[in-house]
Amino acid sequence: MGKGIAIRWVVALEPESIAIRKKFQMTRVAHSGPYPVFKDIADCHWLTISGVGRVHAAAATMYLHQVSNAPPWAGWVNVGIAGHAEGTYGTLYLVDKIIDKSTGRSGYPGPVLSSTLARSSLMTVDKPETNYGNDLLFDMEGSAIFEIACRLSCQQLVLVLKIVSDGPNIDIAELTSKMISDLVSDSISEIFKLVCKIEILTKKEHDRLELPVAYYAIKKKWHFSQSQEYRLMHLVKRWQATAQNKKLIPYVGECKDAKSVIRKLSIKLDNHEVDWGKG
Amino acid sequence: MIDTIYIEEDVRDHPRTRSILARFNKARHISIERYGEVFNKRSQNFRLQKLKPALILARKHAGHILRAPEGFGIGSRKNFYFAHMFNCLYDCRYCFLQGMYTSANYVLFVNFESFVEQIDNLIRQYPNESLTFFSGYDCDSLALESITGFAAHILPEFKMFTSALIEFRTKSIQIQPFERIPPIDNCVIAFSLMPEVMSNALDHKAPPIKKRIQAMKILAEKGWKVGPRFDPLIHGENWKTHYQELFDQVFTTVPNYAIHSVSYGPLRFPLAMFRDIFKLYPEEQLFSGPLPQRDGIVAYKSEIEEEMAVFCHNNFTKFVSDTVVFQCTPEAQAIGRAK
């Protein structure tokens, strides 16, 4: 169950995490690290709470990557509250442009998911922003999480979701933990729908990137040098593409060493003719 | 359906931008400074992005027209290529674009006038030479014509450039821009073709081969010059039978008098590009076959390439004159002369 699904959540505040942890039945992972970490029973969903600000957000993202042994096909999701000049309190936005105020750099979470969610640009600032303007969302972590998560996975698997919590008519200082927790809780079904779509993409990426079982079986039986391992990996993938994967192990079973495995596979594949009519 | 459009600030008020934005009024518009900040980011996943590409409207500042590689041509001494777009609506598995760009988003350069100006400059620079300009190198020339209107813009302009030839390379059957105006002598509409069984497996989202041949026939009957293009040649079981059927179909459907040229070329990738493409699509059958690497190029074994080239050339010359058959490789013409 859940093979290939890998989602990593990063939130800034503990109340932002409550509804997510509940939804995925996450429990705390025992550890002594700098950021609390939670995971679900299937090890598919992991979550960390970074604390406020870009430095913590970047560090916690990296930390979660290490602690959870996140694969390169993992989807990364940042959910959090944000300020907005005109947005209605409680509106959930899918962020598609992130401006880092301190560096002036922009990032573009490129949505490849179909979604009816409202979309907006986000500006990540270093101090709470009360000068709302320019039809932007304001937060203090988004740019850092996005930048690091893109390095760990890819832009198309990073989701930044913000819920309007404050604005010209809602004072940020009056927000309580309960209000923050409720904001996420009220949007959890929308968030869940989107994350289900990301799960499908992570599964696809898993299937693309995960090395075939046969590769490990062969590596276990014979000793391969590093360059031979690379060649083997390429050959096994080619073999798989020919739809003969079930026959691979017996095919090389009699080989006496790694070199002869590679030679035998190379000869076979270099003479393979694709049957295009097979459909 | 395009639901995200990135717009360079510099072209926000360009009439072509405004007209495109008006057509996609429900799309989300995102301002950018230069297209590279979205398009060239390294952390993108081409394969995932291909599920839902965005459109980027930009200005081409330099390098509008480039020299075609040696051995690439259809008769002219000097060959150039240009692309008013990067990337393509289709998702052909052998396409080099998937290894060349990190993004599958479509970039459209809206300043079409600059392309025409540069073409004009080159024609003036070489007044006594025949020049050919190839459109559709980094994109399909016509696939997004209903949005871009590029062919409709450039065709009347090219009518004035009588000493130059323009080729529109396409798999699209959107031939309306050519149906609306009288044929232009110095224009070739070139259709990429391969046997149907191969196309079904490799030309994702592209029109079926039969429809492409039909489109060629319609254009030919209207007086346009057309060019069947068999590039890349794909190997596999019974390839001769498949190709023979395709050639018979093409040359018995499309009137011979309308065929400007026939070209063919091998499947080849620079090694680094092949590695990127293979990483994107490891399950693809095309890459499981006999594609060794030699001198930094991944291609079919030379004996396969040669056998396919000879087979094609011999077949083409049953239908058209040897003088209009071109092999697009650095070793161009060698086979034509030898056989």
Coordinates of C-alpha atoms in Angstrom, one line a residue:
Chain A
M1 CA 0.0 0.0 0.0
G2 CA 1.3 3.5 -0.8
K3 CA 4.2 2.2 -2.8
G4 CA 6.0 5.2 -4.4
I5 CA 3.8 7.8 -2.6
A6 CA 6.0 10.2 -0.7
I7 CA 4.7 13.5 0.6
R8 CA 6.6 15.9 2.9
W9 CA 4.8 18.6 4.7
V10 CA 6.4 21.8 6.1
V11 CA 4.4 24.2 8.2
A12 CA 5.7 27.1 10.3
L13 CA 3.4 26.9 13.3
E14 CA 2.2 24.1 15.4
P15 CA -1.5 25.0 15.0
E16 CA -1.1 24.9 11.2
S17 CA -0.1 21.2 11.6
I18 CA -3.0 20.0 13.7
A19 CA -5.6 19.3 10.9
I20 CA -3.0 17.8 8.6
R21 CA -1.7 15.4 11.3
K22 CA -5.2 14.4 12.2
K23 CA -6.2 13.9 8.5
F24 CA -3.2 11.6 7.9
Q25 CA -3.2 10.1 11.4
M26 CA 0.4 11.1 12.0
T27 CA 2.3 10.4 15.1
R28 CA 5.4 12.0 16.5
V29 CA 8.7 10.4 15.5
A30 CA 11.0 10.0 18.5
H31 CA 14.2 12.0 18.0
S32 CA 16.2 14.6 19.5
G33 CA 16.6 16.9 16.5
P34 CA 15.9 20.6 16.2
Y35 CA 12.5 20.4 14.7
P36 CA 9.5 18.1 15.6
V37 CA 8.7 15.5 13.0
F38 CA 5.6 13.5 12.5
K39 CA 4.7 10.7 10.1
D40 CA 1.8 8.4 9.1
I41 CA 1.7 4.7 9.6
A42 CA 2.6 3.9 6.0
D43 CA 5.6 6.2 6.0
C44 CA 4.2 8.1 3.1
H45 CA 3.4 11.4 4.7
W46 CA 5.9 13.2 6.9
L47 CA 5.5 16.6 8.5
T48 CA 7.8 19.0 10.3
I49 CA 7.1 22.3 12.1
S50 CA 9.8 24.8 11.2
G51 CA 9.0 27.9 13.3
V52 CA 8.8 31.4 11.9
G53 CA 11.1 32.8 9.2
R54 CA 13.1 31.8 6.2
V55 CA 16.1 30.4 8.0
H56 CA 14.1 28.0 10.1
A57 CA 11.9 27.1 7.1
A58 CA 15.0 26.2 4.9
A59 CA 16.7 24.3 7.8
A60 CA 13.5 22.4 8.7
T61 CA 12.9 21.4 5.1
M62 CA 16.4 20.1 4.8
Y63 CA 16.1 18.4 8.2
L64 CA 12.9 16.6 7.2
H65 CA 14.5 15.5 4.0
Q66 CA 17.3 13.8 6.0
V67 CA 15.1 12.4 8.8
S68 CA 12.5 11.0 6.5
N69 CA 15.0 9.8 3.9
A70 CA 12.9 11.6 1.3
P71 CA 13.3 10.2 -2.2
P72 CA 13.8 12.4 -5.2
W73 CA 10.2 11.8 -6.3
A74 CA 8.8 13.2 -3.1
G75 CA 6.1 15.9 -3.2
W76 CA 6.7 18.8 -0.9
V77 CA 3.8 20.8 0.5
N78 CA 3.9 24.0 2.4
V79 CA 0.6 25.0 4.1
G80 CA 0.4 28.2 6.1
I81 CA -1.4 31.3 6.9
A82 CA -0.7 34.6 5.0
G83 CA -1.7 38.2 4.9
H84 CA -3.6 39.7 1.9
A85 CA -5.0 43.1 1.2
E86 CA -8.3 42.0 -0.3
G87 CA -8.5 38.2 0.1
T88 CA -11.4 37.0 2.3
Y89 CA -10.4 35.6 5.6
G90 CA -10.1 31.8 5.3
T91 CA -9.6 31.7 1.5
L92 CA -7.2 29.1 0.4
Y93 CA -4.8 30.0 -2.4
L94 CA -2.6 28.0 -4.6
V95 CA 0.6 30.0 -5.0
D96 CA 2.1 30.3 -8.5
K97 CA 4.7 33.0 -8.0
I98 CA 6.9 33.6 -5.0
I99 CA 8.9 36.8 -4.6
D100 CA 11.6 36.8 -2.0
K101 CA 11.6 40.4 -0.7
S102 CA 15.1 40.3 0.7
T103 CA 16.8 39.0 -2.5
G104 CA 14.3 40.3 -5.1
R105 CA 14.3 36.8 -6.7
S106 CA 11.2 35.1 -8.0
G107 CA 10.2 31.5 -8.1
Y108 CA 7.4 29.9 -10.0
P109 CA 5.7 26.8 -8.6
G110 CA 4.4 25.6 -12.0
P111 CA 1.1 24.0 -11.3
V112 CA 0.6 20.9 -13.5
L113 CA -2.5 19.9 -11.5
S114 CA -6.0 20.8 -12.5
S115 CA -7.5 22.8 -9.7
T116 CA -10.3 25.2 -9.2
L117 CA -8.5 26.8 -6.3
A118 CA -7.9 30.6 -6.5
R119 CA -4.3 31.4 -7.4
S120 CA -2.1 34.2 -6.2
S121 CA 1.4 35.5 -6.0
L122 CA 3.2 35.4 -2.7
M123 CA 5.8 37.7 -1.2
T124 CA 8.0 36.2 1.5
V125 CA 9.2 38.9 4.0
D126 CA 11.5 38.8 7.0
K127 CA 9.2 40.8 9.3
P128 CA 5.5 40.6 9.7
E129 CA 4.1 42.8 6.9
T130 CA 1.2 45.1 7.7
N131 CA 1.5 47.2 4.6
Y132 CA -0.6 44.9 2.5
G133 CA -0.7 45.8 -1.2
N134 CA -0.1 44.8 -4.8
D135 CA -2.6 42.0 -4.7
L136 CA -0.1 39.7 -3.0
L137 CA -0.1 37.2 -0.2
F138 CA 2.5 37.8 2.5
D139 CA 4.2 35.1 4.5
M140 CA 7.6 34.6 6.1
E141 CA 8.6 31.1 4.9
G142 CA 7.3 30.3 1.4
S143 CA 10.3 31.3 -0.7
A144 CA 12.7 29.4 1.4
I145 CA 10.7 26.2 1.5
F146 CA 10.1 26.4 -2.3
E147 CA 13.8 27.0 -3.1
I148 CA 15.0 24.1 -1.0
A149 CA 12.2 21.7 -1.9
C150 CA 12.9 22.3 -5.6
R151 CA 16.5 21.2 -5.1
L152 CA 15.4 18.1 -3.3
S153 CA 12.7 17.1 -5.7
C154 CA 11.4 19.2 -8.7
Q155 CA 9.4 22.3 -9.2
Q156 CA 6.3 20.4 -10.4
L157 CA 6.1 18.4 -7.1
V158 CA 6.2 21.4 -4.8
L159 CA 2.9 22.9 -3.6
V160 CA 2.7 26.2 -1.7
L161 CA -0.8 26.7 -0.2
K162 CA -1.7 29.8 1.8
I163 CA -4.8 30.7 3.7
V164 CA -5.7 34.3 4.3
S165 CA -5.5 35.1 8.0
D166 CA -4.9 38.8 8.2
G167 CA -5.2 42.0 6.2
P168 CA -6.0 45.6 6.5
N169 CA -9.2 44.7 8.5
I170 CA -7.9 41.7 10.4
D171 CA -5.0 42.5 12.8
I172 CA -2.3 39.8 12.7
A173 CA -1.7 40.4 16.4
E174 CA -5.2 39.2 17.3
L175 CA -4.8 35.8 15.7
T176 CA -5.0 33.0 18.2
S177 CA -3.7 29.4 17.9
K178 CA -7.3 28.2 17.8
M179 CA -8.1 30.6 14.9
I180 CA -5.0 29.4 12.9
S181 CA -5.8 25.8 13.6
D182 CA -9.4 26.3 12.4
L183 CA -8.3 28.1 9.3
V184 CA -6.3 25.0 8.2
S185 CA -9.0 22.6 9.4
D186 CA -11.7 24.5 7.3
S187 CA -9.6 24.0 4.2
I188 CA -8.3 20.5 4.8
S189 CA -10.7 18.8 2.3
E190 CA -9.5 21.1 -0.5
I191 CA -5.9 20.6 0.6
F192 CA -6.4 16.8 0.7
K193 CA -7.9 16.8 -2.9
L194 CA -4.9 18.6 -4.2
V195 CA -2.4 16.4 -2.3
C196 CA -4.1 13.3 -3.7
K197 CA -3.2 14.6 -7.2
I198 CA 0.4 15.2 -6.1
E199 CA 0.4 11.6 -4.7
I200 CA -0.4 10.3 -8.2
L201 CA 2.5 12.3 -9.6
T202 CA 4.9 11.1 -7.0
K203 CA 3.9 7.5 -7.8
K204 CA 4.6 8.1 -11.5
E205 CA 8.0 9.6 -10.7
H206 CA 8.7 6.7 -8.4
D207 CA 8.0 4.3 -11.3
R208 CA 10.3 6.3 -13.5
L209 CA 13.2 6.7 -11.0
E210 CA 13.2 3.6 -8.9
L211 CA 15.7 1.0 -10.1
P212 CA 14.2 -2.3 -11.1
V213 CA 14.3 -5.2 -8.6
A214 CA 16.3 -7.2 -11.1
Y215 CA 19.1 -4.7 -10.9
Y216 CA 19.5 -5.3 -7.2
A217 CA 19.3 -9.0 -7.6
I218 CA 22.0 -9.1 -10.2
K219 CA 24.2 -6.7 -8.2
K220 CA 23.9 -9.0 -5.2
K221 CA 25.0 -12.1 -7.1
W222 CA 28.1 -10.7 -8.9
H223 CA 30.6 -8.0 -7.9
F224 CA 30.3 -4.9 -10.2
S225 CA 32.8 -2.0 -10.3
Q226 CA 31.2 1.5 -10.2
S227 CA 31.4 2.0 -13.9
Q228 CA 30.0 -1.6 -14.4
E229 CA 27.1 -0.7 -12.1
Y230 CA 26.2 2.3 -14.2
R231 CA 26.3 0.2 -17.4
L232 CA 24.2 -2.5 -15.7
M233 CA 21.6 0.0 -14.6
H234 CA 21.3 1.3 -18.2
L235 CA 21.0 -2.2 -19.6
V236 CA 18.4 -3.4 -17.0
K237 CA 16.3 -0.4 -17.8
R238 CA 16.6 -1.1 -21.5
W239 CA 15.7 -4.7 -20.9
Q240 CA 12.6 -3.6 -19.0
A241 CA 11.5 -1.4 -21.8
T242 CA 11.5 -4.5 -24.1
A243 CA 8.9 -6.0 -21.8
Q244 CA 11.0 -9.0 -21.0
N245 CA 11.6 -8.2 -17.4
K246 CA 10.5 -11.5 -16.0
K247 CA 13.1 -13.4 -18.0
L248 CA 16.1 -11.3 -17.1
I249 CA 17.4 -13.2 -14.1
P250 CA 17.4 -16.7 -15.7
Y251 CA 18.9 -15.1 -18.8
V252 CA 22.1 -14.1 -17.1
G253 CA 21.9 -16.8 -14.4
E254 CA 24.8 -18.8 -15.9
C255 CA 27.2 -15.9 -16.3
K256 CA 30.5 -16.3 -14.4
D257 CA 31.2 -12.7 -13.5
A258 CA 29.9 -9.1 -13.9
K259 CA 31.8 -8.6 -17.1
S260 CA 30.0 -11.5 -18.8
V261 CA 26.6 -10.3 -17.5
I262 CA 27.2 -7.0 -19.1
R263 CA 28.5 -8.6 -22.3
K264 CA 25.5 -11.0 -22.6
L265 CA 23.0 -8.3 -22.0
S266 CA 24.6 -5.8 -24.4
I267 CA 24.7 -8.4 -27.2
K268 CA 21.1 -9.3 -26.6
L269 CA 19.8 -5.7 -26.5
D270 CA 22.0 -4.4 -29.3
N271 CA 20.3 -6.9 -31.5
H272 CA 16.8 -6.3 -30.2
E273 CA 14.3 -5.2 -32.8
V274 CA 11.3 -3.4 -31.6
D275 CA 8.0 -4.8 -32.7
W276 CA 6.1 -1.6 -33.4
G277 CA 3.0 -3.4 -34.5
K278 CA 2.6 -5.0 -31.1
G279 CA 0.9 -1.9 -29.7
Chain B
M1 CA -6.1 23.9 -22.5
I2 CA -3.7 26.6 -21.4
D3 CA -4.6 27.9 -18.0
T4 CA -1.4 29.8 -17.1
I5 CA 0.2 32.5 -19.2
Y6 CA 3.5 34.1 -18.2
I7 CA 4.0 37.5 -19.8
E8 CA 7.2 39.5 -20.1
E9 CA 6.6 43.0 -19.0
D10 CA 8.2 44.3 -22.1
V11 CA 5.5 42.7 -24.4
R12 CA 2.5 43.2 -22.1
D13 CA 1.2 45.9 -24.4
H14 CA 2.2 44.3 -27.7
P15 CA -1.0 44.0 -29.9
R16 CA -0.3 40.3 -30.4
T17 CA 0.0 39.7 -26.6
R18 CA -3.3 41.5 -26.1
S19 CA -5.0 39.5 -28.7
I20 CA -3.8 36.2 -27.2
L21 CA -4.7 37.2 -23.7
A22 CA -8.1 38.1 -24.8
R23 CA -8.6 34.6 -26.2
F24 CA -7.5 33.1 -22.9
N25 CA -9.4 35.4 -20.6
K26 CA -9.9 32.7 -18.0
A27 CA -6.2 31.9 -17.8
R28 CA -4.1 33.1 -14.9
H29 CA -1.7 35.9 -16.1
I30 CA 1.7 36.1 -14.4
S31 CA 4.1 38.9 -15.0
I32 CA 7.8 38.1 -15.5
E33 CA 10.8 40.1 -16.5
R34 CA 12.5 37.7 -19.0
Y35 CA 11.2 34.3 -20.1
G36 CA 14.4 32.6 -19.0
E37 CA 13.5 33.1 -15.3
V38 CA 10.6 30.6 -15.8
F39 CA 11.8 28.6 -18.8
N40 CA 15.4 27.9 -17.9
K41 CA 15.1 26.9 -14.3
R42 CA 17.0 23.7 -13.8
S43 CA 14.8 22.1 -11.2
Q44 CA 11.9 21.5 -13.6
N45 CA 10.6 18.2 -14.7
F46 CA 9.9 18.2 -18.4
R47 CA 7.9 15.0 -18.3
L48 CA 5.5 16.3 -15.6
Q49 CA 5.3 19.7 -17.0
K50 CA 4.3 18.2 -20.3
L51 CA 1.0 17.2 -18.6
K52 CA 0.0 20.8 -18.5
P53 CA 2.3 23.3 -20.2
A54 CA 1.9 27.0 -19.7
L55 CA 2.3 29.6 -22.4
I56 CA 5.1 32.2 -22.1
L57 CA 4.8 35.4 -24.1
A58 CA 8.2 36.9 -24.8
R59 CA 10.3 39.1 -27.0
K60 CA 13.1 37.6 -29.0
H61 CA 16.1 40.0 -28.6
A62 CA 18.8 38.2 -30.6
G63 CA 19.6 35.2 -32.7
H64 CA 16.3 35.3 -34.6
I65 CA 17.8 33.5 -37.6
L66 CA 20.6 30.9 -37.3
R67 CA 22.7 29.0 -39.8
A68 CA 21.5 25.4 -40.4
P69 CA 24.1 22.7 -39.8
E70 CA 26.1 21.6 -42.8
G71 CA 24.4 18.8 -44.6
F72 CA 20.9 20.0 -43.7
G73 CA 19.1 21.4 -46.7
I74 CA 16.9 20.9 -49.7
G75 CA 18.9 22.3 -52.5
S76 CA 20.0 25.8 -51.5
R77 CA 23.6 26.6 -50.9
K78 CA 22.8 28.6 -47.8
N79 CA 20.4 27.3 -45.2
F80 CA 19.0 29.0 -42.1
Y81 CA 16.5 28.1 -39.5
F82 CA 14.4 30.1 -37.1
A83 CA 11.8 29.4 -34.4
H84 CA 9.1 31.8 -33.4
M85 CA 8.3 29.4 -30.6
F86 CA 10.1 27.0 -28.3
N87 CA 8.5 23.6 -27.6
C88 CA 5.6 21.9 -29.2
L89 CA 2.0 20.8 -28.7
Y90 CA 2.9 17.3 -29.5
D91 CA 4.9 14.8 -27.4
C92 CA 7.0 12.8 -29.8
R93 CA 9.3 10.4 -28.0
Y94 CA 12.2 10.9 -30.3
C95 CA 12.0 14.7 -30.2
F96 CA 15.3 16.4 -29.2
L97 CA 13.4 19.2 -27.5
Q98 CA 12.7 17.0 -24.5
G99 CA 16.5 16.7 -24.0
M100 CA 17.3 20.2 -25.0
Y101 CA 15.0 22.2 -22.7
T102 CA 14.3 21.7 -19.0
S103 CA 10.8 23.1 -19.5
A104 CA 7.9 21.9 -21.5
N105 CA 6.2 25.3 -21.4
Y106 CA 5.6 26.9 -24.8
V107 CA 7.5 30.1 -25.4
L108 CA 6.0 32.3 -28.1
F109 CA 8.1 35.3 -29.3
V110 CA 5.5 37.8 -30.3
N111 CA 7.7 40.2 -32.2
F112 CA 7.2 38.4 -35.5
E113 CA 8.3 41.6 -37.4
S114 CA 11.9 41.2 -36.1
F115 CA 12.1 37.7 -37.7
V116 CA 11.0 39.2 -41.1
E117 CA 13.4 42.0 -40.7
Q118 CA 16.3 39.6 -40.1
I119 CA 15.3 37.4 -43.0
D120 CA 15.2 40.5 -45.2
N121 CA 18.7 41.5 -44.0
L122 CA 20.1 38.1 -44.9
I123 CA 18.6 38.1 -48.3
R124 CA 20.1 41.5 -48.9
Q125 CA 23.4 40.2 -47.6
Y126 CA 23.5 37.4 -50.2
P127 CA 21.9 38.9 -53.2
N128 CA 23.1 36.3 -55.7
E129 CA 22.6 33.2 -53.7
S130 CA 19.6 30.9 -53.2
L131 CA 18.7 30.8 -49.5
T132 CA 16.3 28.5 -47.7
F133 CA 14.8 29.4 -44.3
F134 CA 13.4 26.5 -42.2
S135 CA 10.6 27.2 -39.8
G136 CA 9.9 24.6 -37.2
Y137 CA 13.2 23.6 -35.7
D138 CA 12.5 24.3 -32.0
C139 CA 8.7 23.9 -32.4
D140 CA 6.2 22.6 -34.9
S141 CA 5.5 25.4 -37.4
L142 CA 1.8 25.1 -37.5
A143 CA 0.6 23.1 -34.4
L144 CA -0.3 26.3 -32.5
E145 CA -1.1 28.4 -35.5
S146 CA -4.7 29.0 -34.3
I147 CA -3.1 30.8 -31.3
T148 CA 0.0 32.4 -32.8
G149 CA -1.0 33.3 -36.3
F150 CA 2.6 33.2 -37.3
A151 CA 2.2 31.5 -40.7
A152 CA -0.6 33.8 -41.6
H153 CA 1.7 36.7 -40.8
I154 CA 4.8 35.6 -42.5
L155 CA 3.4 34.1 -45.7
P156 CA 2.5 37.4 -47.4
E157 CA 5.9 38.8 -46.3
F158 CA 7.6 35.9 -47.9
K159 CA 5.8 36.4 -51.2
M160 CA 8.1 39.5 -51.6
F161 CA 11.3 37.5 -50.9
T162 CA 11.3 35.8 -54.3
S163 CA 14.9 34.7 -54.1
A164 CA 14.5 32.8 -50.9
L165 CA 12.6 29.6 -50.1
I166 CA 10.7 29.0 -46.8
E167 CA 9.9 25.6 -45.4
F168 CA 7.2 25.1 -42.8
R169 CA 8.0 21.8 -41.1
T170 CA 5.0 20.3 -39.4
K171 CA 2.9 17.4 -38.2
S172 CA -0.2 19.6 -37.9
I173 CA -3.2 19.5 -40.2
Q174 CA -4.0 23.1 -39.4
I175 CA -3.5 24.2 -43.0
Q176 CA -6.1 27.1 -43.0
P177 CA -3.5 29.8 -43.5
F178 CA -2.5 28.2 -46.8
E179 CA -6.1 27.6 -47.8
R180 CA -7.0 31.2 -47.4
I181 CA -4.5 32.7 -49.9
P182 CA -3.2 31.8 -53.4
P183 CA -0.2 29.5 -53.4
I184 CA 3.2 31.1 -53.0
D185 CA 6.0 29.7 -55.3
N186 CA 8.8 30.0 -52.8
C187 CA 7.1 28.1 -49.9
V188 CA 7.2 24.4 -49.1
I189 CA 4.9 22.8 -46.5
A190 CA 6.9 19.9 -45.2
F191 CA 5.2 17.1 -43.3
S192 CA 7.0 14.8 -41.0
L193 CA 6.0 11.2 -41.6
M194 CA 6.7 7.7 -40.4
P195 CA 4.9 4.4 -40.7
E196 CA 1.6 4.4 -38.9
V197 CA 2.5 1.7 -36.4
M198 CA 5.6 3.6 -35.3
S199 CA 3.7 6.9 -35.3
N200 CA 1.0 5.4 -33.1
A201 CA 3.7 4.4 -30.6
L202 CA 5.9 7.5 -30.8
D203 CA 4.0 10.6 -32.0
H204 CA 1.9 11.3 -29.0
K205 CA -0.9 13.9 -29.4
A206 CA 0.0 14.4 -33.1
P207 CA -2.5 13.9 -35.9
P208 CA -2.5 10.4 -37.5
I209 CA -0.3 9.8 -40.5
K210 CA -3.3 9.3 -42.8
K211 CA -4.6 12.8 -41.9
R212 CA -1.2 14.3 -42.5
I213 CA -1.0 12.7 -45.9
Q214 CA -4.5 13.9 -46.6
A215 CA -3.6 17.5 -45.6
M216 CA -0.6 17.3 -48.0
K217 CA -2.9 16.2 -50.8
I218 CA -5.3 19.1 -50.2
L219 CA -2.5 21.6 -50.2
A220 CA -1.0 20.0 -53.4
E221 CA -4.3 20.2 -55.2
K222 CA -4.6 23.8 -54.3
G223 CA -1.2 24.5 -55.9
W224 CA 1.1 24.6 -52.9
K225 CA 4.4 22.8 -53.0
V226 CA 4.8 20.1 -50.4
G227 CA 7.6 18.0 -49.0
P228 CA 7.3 14.6 -47.4
R229 CA 10.0 14.3 -44.6
F230 CA 11.0 11.0 -43.3
D231 CA 13.2 12.1 -40.5
P232 CA 14.0 10.4 -38.2
L233 CA 14.0 6.9 -39.8
I234 CA 12.9 4.4 -37.1
H235 CA 14.1 0.9 -37.1
G236 CA 12.3 -2.2 -35.8
E237 CA 10.8 -5.5 -36.9
N238 CA 9.5 -5.5 -40.5
W239 CA 10.7 -1.9 -40.9
K240 CA 11.0 -2.4 -44.7
T241 CA 7.4 -3.5 -45.0
H242 CA 6.2 -0.6 -42.9
Y243 CA 8.1 2.0 -44.8
Q244 CA 7.3 0.5 -48.2
E245 CA 3.6 0.8 -47.3
L246 CA 4.1 4.4 -46.2
F247 CA 5.9 5.4 -49.3
D248 CA 3.3 3.8 -51.5
Q249 CA 0.6 5.6 -49.6
V250 CA 2.3 9.0 -49.8
F251 CA 3.4 8.9 -53.4
T252 CA 0.1 7.5 -54.7
T253 CA -2.0 10.1 -52.8
V254 CA 0.0 13.3 -53.2
P255 CA 0.3 14.5 -56.8
N256 CA 3.8 14.1 -58.0
Y257 CA 3.9 17.6 -59.6
A258 CA 3.4 19.2 -56.2
I259 CA 6.3 17.5 -54.5
H260 CA 9.1 20.0 -54.1
S261 CA 11.5 17.7 -52.3
V262 CA 11.7 14.6 -50.3
S263 CA 14.1 14.3 -47.4
Y264 CA 15.1 11.7 -44.9
G265 CA 17.5 11.4 -42.0
P266 CA 18.7 9.1 -39.3
L267 CA 17.7 9.0 -35.7
R268 CA 20.6 10.7 -33.8
F269 CA 21.2 12.3 -30.5
P270 CA 24.2 13.9 -28.9
L271 CA 25.2 11.7 -26.0
A272 CA 24.3 14.2 -23.2
M273 CA 20.9 14.8 -24.7
F274 CA 20.2 11.1 -25.1
R275 CA 21.1 10.5 -21.5
D276 CA 18.6 13.2 -20.4
I277 CA 15.9 11.8 -22.6
F278 CA 16.5 8.2 -21.5
K279 CA 16.3 9.4 -17.9
L280 CA 12.9 11.0 -18.6
Y281 CA 11.5 8.0 -20.4
P282 CA 13.4 4.8 -19.4
E283 CA 10.4 2.7 -20.2
E284 CA 10.3 3.8 -23.9
Q285 CA 10.8 1.0 -26.3
L286 CA 12.6 3.2 -28.8
F287 CA 15.6 3.5 -26.5
S288 CA 15.8 -0.3 -25.8
G289 CA 17.0 -1.0 -29.4
P290 CA 20.4 -1.0 -31.0
L291 CA 21.5 2.5 -30.3
P292 CA 25.2 2.5 -29.6
Q293 CA 27.3 5.6 -29.0
R294 CA 30.1 6.6 -31.3
D295 CA 32.0 9.8 -31.2
G296 CA 29.6 11.4 -28.8
I297 CA 26.5 10.6 -30.9
V298 CA 23.9 8.0 -30.1
A299 CA 22.4 6.4 -33.2
Y300 CA 21.5 3.1 -34.8
K301 CA 24.5 1.0 -35.8
S302 CA 26.0 2.3 -39.0
E303 CA 25.1 -0.8 -40.9
I304 CA 21.4 -0.2 -39.9
E305 CA 21.6 3.5 -40.8
E306 CA 23.1 2.7 -44.2
E307 CA 20.7 0.0 -45.0
M308 CA 17.7 2.2 -44.2
A309 CA 19.2 5.2 -46.1
V310 CA 19.8 3.1 -49.2
F311 CA 16.3 1.5 -49.0
C312 CA 14.6 4.9 -48.7
H313 CA 16.6 6.5 -51.5
N314 CA 16.0 3.6 -53.9
N315 CA 12.3 3.8 -53.2
F316 CA 12.0 7.5 -53.5
T317 CA 13.6 7.6 -56.9
K318 CA 10.9 5.2 -58.1
F319 CA 8.4 8.0 -57.6
V320 CA 10.4 11.3 -57.9
S321 CA 13.5 12.6 -59.5
D322 CA 16.8 11.9 -57.8
T323 CA 17.4 15.7 -57.8
V324 CA 14.7 16.4 -55.3
V325 CA 15.8 13.7 -52.8
F326 CA 17.9 14.9 -49.9
Q327 CA 19.5 13.0 -47.1
C328 CA 19.8 15.2 -44.0
T329 CA 23.1 14.3 -42.4
P330 CA 26.6 15.6 -42.5
E331 CA 27.2 12.9 -45.1
A332 CA 24.5 14.3 -47.2
Q333 CA 24.2 13.5 -50.9
A334 CA 26.7 10.7 -50.6
I335 CA 24.2 7.9 -50.9
G336 CA 22.3 9.8 -53.6
R337 CA 25.4 10.0 -55.7
A338 CA 26.7 6.6 -55.1
K339 CA 23.5 4.7 -55.9

